[in-house]
């Protein structure tokens, strides 16, 4: 692999507060810089970046948390509410068994019912469910060298060879994109890799370079085929 998914970065008015919420919910360690270090089943961390932009639409990516039993599902919901989350009505049907919540800054996530077969081989953080086309799923599979584990009815999903969370795209039609997504991927190139070569490889897969980005001189801002922002971090990383 020549490039890695380093982190899913989340915009927040209160990065430290939102990091505490997700650390408490996921059970991940909170490190310096409002970053959460993943558990043993997950290959990327969560980062929380300051932004004063108001949330005015559903996020392009939302998290799915898994449950081993109905009791665990209710325990996860109760813990989320105690930490400052809330129930969210997005038009879900009464017969649907997953529970839709929002974190303290309104970011949507779902607590999935026990026995969900699609997420049976994942982790507690089971899925990053994304609004996106089939083509963008193919792009990310090639970009980070994660195999496609689902490709049906325009829906795609990828998963690290070692397992853990899936990243999935629901196919078209895709909702109008926000001026900037509140969640984006940060990628890193290994120490012995060639950053410029990786940028060109991603452009060859259909990505584009952006003129400006949120993370300053230590990152190369880019966008995937659907226009979703991502960054290649160029500073020293663990």
PDB file of C-alpha atoms in Angstrom:
ATOM      1  CA  UNK A   1       0.000   0.000   0.000  1.00  0.00           C
ATOM      2  CA  UNK A   2       1.426   3.397  -0.987  1.00  0.00           C
ATOM      3  CA  UNK A   3      -1.047   5.627   0.897  1.00  0.00           C
ATOM      4  CA  UNK A   4      -2.959   5.163   4.132  1.00  0.00           C
ATOM      5  CA  UNK A   5      -6.255   6.333   5.592  1.00  0.00           C
ATOM      6  CA  UNK A   6      -4.851   8.153   8.614  1.00  0.00           C
ATOM      7  CA  UNK A   7      -7.971   9.748  10.058  1.00  0.00           C
ATOM      8  CA  UNK A   8     -11.566  10.731   9.541  1.00  0.00           C
ATOM      9  CA  UNK A   9     -11.593  14.436  10.405  1.00  0.00           C
ATOM     10  CA  UNK A  10     -14.743  16.113  11.724  1.00  0.00           C
ATOM     11  CA  UNK A  11     -15.420  19.862  11.824  1.00  0.00           C
ATOM     12  CA  UNK A  12     -16.558  21.118  15.207  1.00  0.00           C
ATOM     13  CA  UNK A  13     -17.260  24.398  16.969  1.00  0.00           C
ATOM     14  CA  UNK A  14     -15.957  22.755  20.143  1.00  0.00           C
ATOM     15  CA  UNK A  15     -13.375  20.176  18.992  1.00  0.00           C
ATOM     16  CA  UNK A  16     -12.329  19.185  22.511  1.00  0.00           C
ATOM     17  CA  UNK A  17     -15.923  18.726  23.630  1.00  0.00           C
ATOM     18  CA  UNK A  18     -16.872  16.663  20.605  1.00  0.00           C
ATOM     19  CA  UNK A  19     -13.720  14.573  21.022  1.00  0.00           C
ATOM     20  CA  UNK A  20     -14.751  13.843  24.623  1.00  0.00           C
ATOM     21  CA  UNK A  21     -18.207  12.743  23.454  1.00  0.00           C
ATOM     22  CA  UNK A  22     -16.851  10.296  20.895  1.00  0.00           C
ATOM     23  CA  UNK A  23     -14.094   9.060  23.185  1.00  0.00           C
ATOM     24  CA  UNK A  24     -16.725   8.245  25.804  1.00  0.00           C
ATOM     25  CA  UNK A  25     -19.032   6.588  23.303  1.00  0.00           C
ATOM     26  CA  UNK A  26     -16.432   4.542  21.419  1.00  0.00           C
ATOM     27  CA  UNK A  27     -14.118   3.870  24.337  1.00  0.00           C
ATOM     28  CA  UNK A  28     -11.136   5.254  22.393  1.00  0.00           C
ATOM     29  CA  UNK A  29      -8.218   7.066  23.990  1.00  0.00           C
ATOM     30  CA  UNK A  30      -8.155  10.835  23.530  1.00  0.00           C
ATOM     31  CA  UNK A  31      -4.696  12.033  22.504  1.00  0.00           C
ATOM     32  CA  UNK A  32      -3.233  15.520  22.152  1.00  0.00           C
ATOM     33  CA  UNK A  33      -4.675  17.749  19.476  1.00  0.00           C
ATOM     34  CA  UNK A  34      -8.256  16.488  19.847  1.00  0.00           C
ATOM     35  CA  UNK A  35      -7.487  13.167  18.207  1.00  0.00           C
ATOM     36  CA  UNK A  36      -8.883   9.777  19.211  1.00  0.00           C
ATOM     37  CA  UNK A  37      -6.607   6.775  18.904  1.00  0.00           C
ATOM     38  CA  UNK A  38      -8.493   3.796  17.465  1.00  0.00           C
ATOM     39  CA  UNK A  39      -9.158   0.480  19.117  1.00  0.00           C
ATOM     40  CA  UNK A  40      -7.401  -2.675  17.932  1.00  0.00           C
ATOM     41  CA  UNK A  41     -10.122  -3.359  15.326  1.00  0.00           C
ATOM     42  CA  UNK A  42      -9.859  -0.013  13.508  1.00  0.00           C
ATOM     43  CA  UNK A  43      -7.029   1.203  11.291  1.00  0.00           C
ATOM     44  CA  UNK A  44      -7.709   4.966  11.369  1.00  0.00           C
ATOM     45  CA  UNK A  45      -8.224   7.583  14.064  1.00  0.00           C
ATOM     46  CA  UNK A  46     -10.775  10.370  14.490  1.00  0.00           C
ATOM     47  CA  UNK A  47      -9.670  14.016  14.440  1.00  0.00           C
ATOM     48  CA  UNK A  48     -11.728  17.056  15.419  1.00  0.00           C
ATOM     49  CA  UNK A  49     -10.927  20.354  13.698  1.00  0.00           C
ATOM     50  CA  UNK A  50     -12.225  23.801  14.605  1.00  0.00           C
ATOM     51  CA  UNK A  51     -14.831  25.338  12.309  1.00  0.00           C
ATOM     52  CA  UNK A  52     -17.484  28.013  12.876  1.00  0.00           C
ATOM     53  CA  UNK A  53     -19.502  27.028   9.789  1.00  0.00           C
ATOM     54  CA  UNK A  54     -23.107  26.208  10.673  1.00  0.00           C
ATOM     55  CA  UNK A  55     -24.436  22.742   9.872  1.00  0.00           C
ATOM     56  CA  UNK A  56     -27.335  23.201   7.432  1.00  0.00           C
ATOM     57  CA  UNK A  57     -27.852  19.738   5.923  1.00  0.00           C
ATOM     58  CA  UNK A  58     -27.231  16.029   6.586  1.00  0.00           C
ATOM     59  CA  UNK A  59     -23.576  15.058   6.488  1.00  0.00           C
ATOM     60  CA  UNK A  60     -22.148  13.244   3.491  1.00  0.00           C
ATOM     61  CA  UNK A  61     -20.710  10.626   5.904  1.00  0.00           C
ATOM     62  CA  UNK A  62     -22.309   9.272   9.055  1.00  0.00           C
ATOM     63  CA  UNK A  63     -21.172   6.562  11.462  1.00  0.00           C
ATOM     64  CA  UNK A  64     -22.826   3.210  12.171  1.00  0.00           C
ATOM     65  CA  UNK A  65     -22.209   1.554  15.546  1.00  0.00           C
ATOM     66  CA  UNK A  66     -22.867  -2.169  15.861  1.00  0.00           C
ATOM     67  CA  UNK A  67     -24.663  -4.204  18.546  1.00  0.00           C
ATOM     68  CA  UNK A  68     -24.105  -7.791  19.606  1.00  0.00           C
ATOM     69  CA  UNK A  69     -27.421  -8.014  21.486  1.00  0.00           C
ATOM     70  CA  UNK A  70     -30.610  -5.916  21.785  1.00  0.00           C
ATOM     71  CA  UNK A  71     -29.493  -5.019  25.295  1.00  0.00           C
ATOM     72  CA  UNK A  72     -26.161  -3.697  24.010  1.00  0.00           C
ATOM     73  CA  UNK A  73     -27.980  -1.552  21.452  1.00  0.00           C
ATOM     74  CA  UNK A  74     -30.018   0.058  24.222  1.00  0.00           C
ATOM     75  CA  UNK A  75     -26.903   0.478  26.385  1.00  0.00           C
ATOM     76  CA  UNK A  76     -25.123   2.285  23.539  1.00  0.00           C
ATOM     77  CA  UNK A  77     -28.116   4.583  23.014  1.00  0.00           C
ATOM     78  CA  UNK A  78     -28.341   5.322  26.727  1.00  0.00           C
ATOM     79  CA  UNK A  79     -24.619   6.113  26.919  1.00  0.00           C
ATOM     80  CA  UNK A  80     -24.872   8.440  23.906  1.00  0.00           C
ATOM     81  CA  UNK A  81     -27.759  10.327  25.503  1.00  0.00           C
ATOM     82  CA  UNK A  82     -25.911  10.612  28.822  1.00  0.00           C
ATOM     83  CA  UNK A  83     -22.877  12.063  27.011  1.00  0.00           C
ATOM     84  CA  UNK A  84     -24.970  14.751  25.310  1.00  0.00           C
ATOM     85  CA  UNK A  85     -26.399  13.082  22.200  1.00  0.00           C
ATOM     86  CA  UNK A  86     -30.040  13.126  21.186  1.00  0.00           C
ATOM     87  CA  UNK A  87     -32.579  11.174  19.182  1.00  0.00           C
ATOM     88  CA  UNK A  88     -33.015  12.322  15.582  1.00  0.00           C
ATOM     89  CA  UNK A  89     -35.954  11.943  13.194  1.00  0.00           C
ATOM     90  CA  UNK A  90     -34.754  11.540   9.612  1.00  0.00           C
ATOM     91  CA  UNK A  91     -37.911   9.885   8.355  1.00  0.00           C
ATOM     92  CA  UNK A  92     -37.037   6.375   9.520  1.00  0.00           C
ATOM     93  CA  UNK A  93     -39.928   3.906   9.440  1.00  0.00           C
ATOM     94  CA  UNK A  94     -41.407   2.405  12.639  1.00  0.00           C
ATOM     95  CA  UNK A  95     -40.424  -1.115  11.552  1.00  0.00           C
ATOM     96  CA  UNK A  96     -36.762  -0.175  11.096  1.00  0.00           C
ATOM     97  CA  UNK A  97     -34.672  -1.509  13.954  1.00  0.00           C
ATOM     98  CA  UNK A  98     -31.698   0.840  13.847  1.00  0.00           C
ATOM     99  CA  UNK A  99     -31.800   3.913  16.096  1.00  0.00           C
ATOM    100  CA  UNK A 100     -30.839   7.304  14.660  1.00  0.00           C
ATOM    101  CA  UNK A 101     -29.053   9.754  16.932  1.00  0.00           C
ATOM    102  CA  UNK A 102     -27.077  12.985  16.706  1.00  0.00           C
ATOM    103  CA  UNK A 103     -23.971  13.970  18.630  1.00  0.00           C
ATOM    104  CA  UNK A 104     -23.842  17.289  20.545  1.00  0.00           C
ATOM    105  CA  UNK A 105     -23.130  19.235  17.331  1.00  0.00           C
ATOM    106  CA  UNK A 106     -25.853  17.548  15.289  1.00  0.00           C
ATOM    107  CA  UNK A 107     -23.757  15.003  13.389  1.00  0.00           C
ATOM    108  CA  UNK A 108     -25.913  12.032  12.511  1.00  0.00           C
ATOM    109  CA  UNK A 109     -25.051   8.468  13.511  1.00  0.00           C
ATOM    110  CA  UNK A 110     -26.924   5.188  13.847  1.00  0.00           C
ATOM    111  CA  UNK A 111     -26.850   2.411  16.413  1.00  0.00           C
ATOM    112  CA  UNK A 112     -27.482  -0.693  14.330  1.00  0.00           C
ATOM    113  CA  UNK A 113     -29.596  -3.577  15.560  1.00  0.00           C
ATOM    114  CA  UNK A 114     -28.099  -6.885  16.686  1.00  0.00           C
ATOM    115  CA  UNK A 115     -27.901  -9.526  13.979  1.00  0.00           C
ATOM    116  CA  UNK A 116     -27.187  -7.154  11.097  1.00  0.00           C
ATOM    117  CA  UNK A 117     -25.451  -9.437   8.607  1.00  0.00           C
ATOM    118  CA  UNK A 118     -23.741  -6.728   6.553  1.00  0.00           C
ATOM    119  CA  UNK A 119     -21.804  -5.538   9.609  1.00  0.00           C
ATOM    120  CA  UNK A 120     -21.226  -8.964  11.171  1.00  0.00           C
ATOM    121  CA  UNK A 121     -17.495  -8.971  10.346  1.00  0.00           C
ATOM    122  CA  UNK A 122     -16.716  -5.396  11.397  1.00  0.00           C
ATOM    123  CA  UNK A 123     -16.000  -3.610  14.716  1.00  0.00           C
ATOM    124  CA  UNK A 124     -18.035  -1.566  17.224  1.00  0.00           C
ATOM    125  CA  UNK A 125     -17.494   1.303  14.793  1.00  0.00           C
ATOM    126  CA  UNK A 126     -18.885  -0.824  12.030  1.00  0.00           C
ATOM    127  CA  UNK A 127     -19.339   1.468   9.057  1.00  0.00           C
ATOM    128  CA  UNK A 128     -18.825   4.894   7.579  1.00  0.00           C
ATOM    129  CA  UNK A 129     -21.987   5.225   5.507  1.00  0.00           C
ATOM    130  CA  UNK A 130     -21.491   7.757   2.720  1.00  0.00           C
ATOM    131  CA  UNK A 131     -23.684   9.523   0.202  1.00  0.00           C
ATOM    132  CA  UNK A 132     -21.877   8.857  -3.067  1.00  0.00           C
ATOM    133  CA  UNK A 133     -21.786   7.216  -6.448  1.00  0.00           C
ATOM    134  CA  UNK A 134     -20.593   3.767  -7.408  1.00  0.00           C
ATOM    135  CA  UNK A 135     -17.662   5.361  -9.238  1.00  0.00           C
ATOM    136  CA  UNK A 136     -16.407   7.037  -6.067  1.00  0.00           C
ATOM    137  CA  UNK A 137     -16.460   3.696  -4.279  1.00  0.00           C
ATOM    138  CA  UNK A 138     -14.264   2.292  -7.034  1.00  0.00           C
ATOM    139  CA  UNK A 139     -11.981   5.312  -6.714  1.00  0.00           C
ATOM    140  CA  UNK A 140     -11.422   4.847  -2.995  1.00  0.00           C
ATOM    141  CA  UNK A 141     -10.877   1.115  -3.376  1.00  0.00           C
ATOM    142  CA  UNK A 142      -8.010   1.805  -5.770  1.00  0.00           C
ATOM    143  CA  UNK A 143      -6.755   4.857  -3.868  1.00  0.00           C
ATOM    144  CA  UNK A 144      -6.124   3.070  -0.557  1.00  0.00           C
ATOM    145  CA  UNK A 145      -5.914  -0.512  -1.874  1.00  0.00           C
ATOM    146  CA  UNK A 146      -8.889  -1.758   0.121  1.00  0.00           C
ATOM    147  CA  UNK A 147     -10.908  -4.472  -1.650  1.00  0.00           C
ATOM    148  CA  UNK A 148     -14.516  -4.010  -2.635  1.00  0.00           C
ATOM    149  CA  UNK A 149     -16.655  -6.115  -0.299  1.00  0.00           C
ATOM    150  CA  UNK A 150     -19.991  -5.003  -1.769  1.00  0.00           C
ATOM    151  CA  UNK A 151     -20.935  -3.962  -5.300  1.00  0.00           C
ATOM    152  CA  UNK A 152     -24.648  -4.329  -6.013  1.00  0.00           C
ATOM    153  CA  UNK A 153     -27.433  -2.048  -7.274  1.00  0.00           C
ATOM    154  CA  UNK A 154     -25.007   0.903  -7.584  1.00  0.00           C
ATOM    155  CA  UNK A 155     -24.037   0.531  -3.902  1.00  0.00           C
ATOM    156  CA  UNK A 156     -20.397  -0.149  -3.020  1.00  0.00           C
ATOM    157  CA  UNK A 157     -18.372  -0.797   0.111  1.00  0.00           C
ATOM    158  CA  UNK A 158     -14.705  -1.307   0.900  1.00  0.00           C
ATOM    159  CA  UNK A 159     -12.952  -2.735   3.941  1.00  0.00           C
ATOM    160  CA  UNK A 160      -9.332  -2.942   5.033  1.00  0.00           C
ATOM    161  CA  UNK A 161      -7.715  -6.326   4.336  1.00  0.00           C
ATOM    162  CA  UNK A 162      -7.292  -6.675   8.106  1.00  0.00           C
ATOM    163  CA  UNK A 163     -11.028  -6.138   8.697  1.00  0.00           C
ATOM    164  CA  UNK A 164     -12.639  -3.479  10.847  1.00  0.00           C
ATOM    165  CA  UNK A 165     -15.093  -0.788   9.721  1.00  0.00           C
ATOM    166  CA  UNK A 166     -16.496  -0.734   6.216  1.00  0.00           C
ATOM    167  CA  UNK A 167     -16.723   2.430   4.160  1.00  0.00           C
ATOM    168  CA  UNK A 168     -19.860   2.366   2.008  1.00  0.00           C
ATOM    169  CA  UNK A 169     -21.521   4.527  -0.662  1.00  0.00           C
ATOM    170  CA  UNK A 170     -25.242   4.381  -1.305  1.00  0.00           C
ATOM    171  CA  UNK A 171     -25.260   5.098  -5.039  1.00  0.00           C
ATOM    172  CA  UNK A 172     -27.242   7.744  -6.869  1.00  0.00           C
ATOM    173  CA  UNK A 173     -29.010  10.047  -6.799  1.00  0.00           C
ATOM    174  CA  UNK A 174     -26.496  11.928  -4.661  1.00  0.00           C
ATOM    175  CA  UNK A 175     -27.678  14.876  -2.579  1.00  0.00           C
ATOM    176  CA  UNK A 176     -26.365  18.336  -3.468  1.00  0.00           C
ATOM    177  CA  UNK A 177     -22.939  18.769  -1.945  1.00  0.00           C
ATOM    178  CA  UNK A 178     -22.273  21.257   0.829  1.00  0.00           C
ATOM    179  CA  UNK A 179     -19.758  24.024   0.031  1.00  0.00           C
ATOM    180  CA  UNK A 180     -17.444  22.002   2.273  1.00  0.00           C
ATOM    181  CA  UNK A 181     -18.213  18.649   3.858  1.00  0.00           C
ATOM    182  CA  UNK A 182     -18.054  18.582   7.643  1.00  0.00           C
ATOM    183  CA  UNK A 183     -16.293  15.204   7.541  1.00  0.00           C
ATOM    184  CA  UNK A 184     -13.312  14.408   5.339  1.00  0.00           C
ATOM    185  CA  UNK A 185     -10.563  11.824   5.054  1.00  0.00           C
ATOM    186  CA  UNK A 186      -6.929  12.583   5.871  1.00  0.00           C
ATOM    187  CA  UNK A 187      -4.370  10.368   4.141  1.00  0.00           C
ATOM    188  CA  UNK A 188      -0.666   9.855   4.756  1.00  0.00           C
ATOM    189  CA  UNK A 189       2.158   8.539   2.607  1.00  0.00           C
ATOM    190  CA  UNK A 190       4.659   6.188   4.314  1.00  0.00           C
ATOM    191  CA  UNK A 191       8.064   7.638   5.180  1.00  0.00           C
ATOM    192  CA  UNK A 192       9.680   5.854   2.244  1.00  0.00           C
ATOM    193  CA  UNK A 193       6.906   6.890  -0.162  1.00  0.00           C
ATOM    194  CA  UNK A 194       6.782   9.635  -2.783  1.00  0.00           C
ATOM    195  CA  UNK A 195       4.114  12.233  -2.020  1.00  0.00           C
ATOM    196  CA  UNK A 196       4.232  13.823  -5.480  1.00  0.00           C
ATOM    197  CA  UNK A 197       3.896  10.440  -7.145  1.00  0.00           C
ATOM    198  CA  UNK A 198       0.889   9.619  -4.968  1.00  0.00           C
ATOM    199  CA  UNK A 199      -0.772  12.910  -5.849  1.00  0.00           C
ATOM    200  CA  UNK A 200      -0.314  12.137  -9.541  1.00  0.00           C
ATOM    201  CA  UNK A 201      -1.607   8.603  -9.063  1.00  0.00           C
ATOM    202  CA  UNK A 202      -4.763   9.884  -7.399  1.00  0.00           C
ATOM    203  CA  UNK A 203      -5.240  12.453 -10.170  1.00  0.00           C
ATOM    204  CA  UNK A 204      -4.914   9.601 -12.635  1.00  0.00           C
ATOM    205  CA  UNK A 205      -7.750   7.836 -10.790  1.00  0.00           C
ATOM    206  CA  UNK A 206      -9.958  10.909 -11.193  1.00  0.00           C
ATOM    207  CA  UNK A 207      -9.151  13.102  -8.177  1.00  0.00           C
ATOM    208  CA  UNK A 208      -8.510  16.824  -8.480  1.00  0.00           C
ATOM    209  CA  UNK A 209      -6.260  19.204  -6.559  1.00  0.00           C
ATOM    210  CA  UNK A 210      -7.899  22.059  -4.679  1.00  0.00           C
ATOM    211  CA  UNK A 211      -6.463  25.557  -4.386  1.00  0.00           C
ATOM    212  CA  UNK A 212      -7.004  25.906  -0.649  1.00  0.00           C
ATOM    213  CA  UNK A 213      -7.697  23.565   2.242  1.00  0.00           C
ATOM    214  CA  UNK A 214      -8.563  23.632   5.908  1.00  0.00           C
ATOM    215  CA  UNK A 215      -5.288  22.218   7.232  1.00  0.00           C
ATOM    216  CA  UNK A 216      -2.740  24.726   5.933  1.00  0.00           C
ATOM    217  CA  UNK A 217       0.737  24.154   4.598  1.00  0.00           C
ATOM    218  CA  UNK A 218       1.104  20.671   6.095  1.00  0.00           C
ATOM    219  CA  UNK A 219      -1.559  19.189   3.829  1.00  0.00           C
ATOM    220  CA  UNK A 220      -2.352  18.870   0.134  1.00  0.00           C
ATOM    221  CA  UNK A 221      -6.094  19.437  -0.373  1.00  0.00           C
ATOM    222  CA  UNK A 222      -7.818  17.311  -2.992  1.00  0.00           C
ATOM    223  CA  UNK A 223     -11.299  16.131  -3.992  1.00  0.00           C
ATOM    224  CA  UNK A 224     -12.605  12.761  -5.143  1.00  0.00           C
ATOM    225  CA  UNK A 225     -14.818  12.100  -8.176  1.00  0.00           C
ATOM    226  CA  UNK A 226     -17.928  13.351  -6.348  1.00  0.00           C
ATOM    227  CA  UNK A 227     -16.156  16.537  -5.241  1.00  0.00           C
ATOM    228  CA  UNK A 228     -15.708  15.399  -1.639  1.00  0.00           C
ATOM    229  CA  UNK A 229     -12.679  16.984  -0.004  1.00  0.00           C
ATOM    230  CA  UNK A 230      -9.785  14.960   1.360  1.00  0.00           C
ATOM    231  CA  UNK A 231      -6.228  15.825   2.373  1.00  0.00           C
ATOM    232  CA  UNK A 232      -2.820  14.250   2.066  1.00  0.00           C
ATOM    233  CA  UNK A 233      -0.989  15.187   5.248  1.00  0.00           C
ATOM    234  CA  UNK A 234       2.651  15.997   4.613  1.00  0.00           C
ATOM    235  CA  UNK A 235       3.918  16.738   8.138  1.00  0.00           C
ATOM    236  CA  UNK A 236       5.512  14.089  10.350  1.00  0.00           C
ATOM    237  CA  UNK A 237       2.934  11.629  11.668  1.00  0.00           C
ATOM    238  CA  UNK A 238       3.073   8.624  13.951  1.00  0.00           C
TER     239      UNK A 238
END
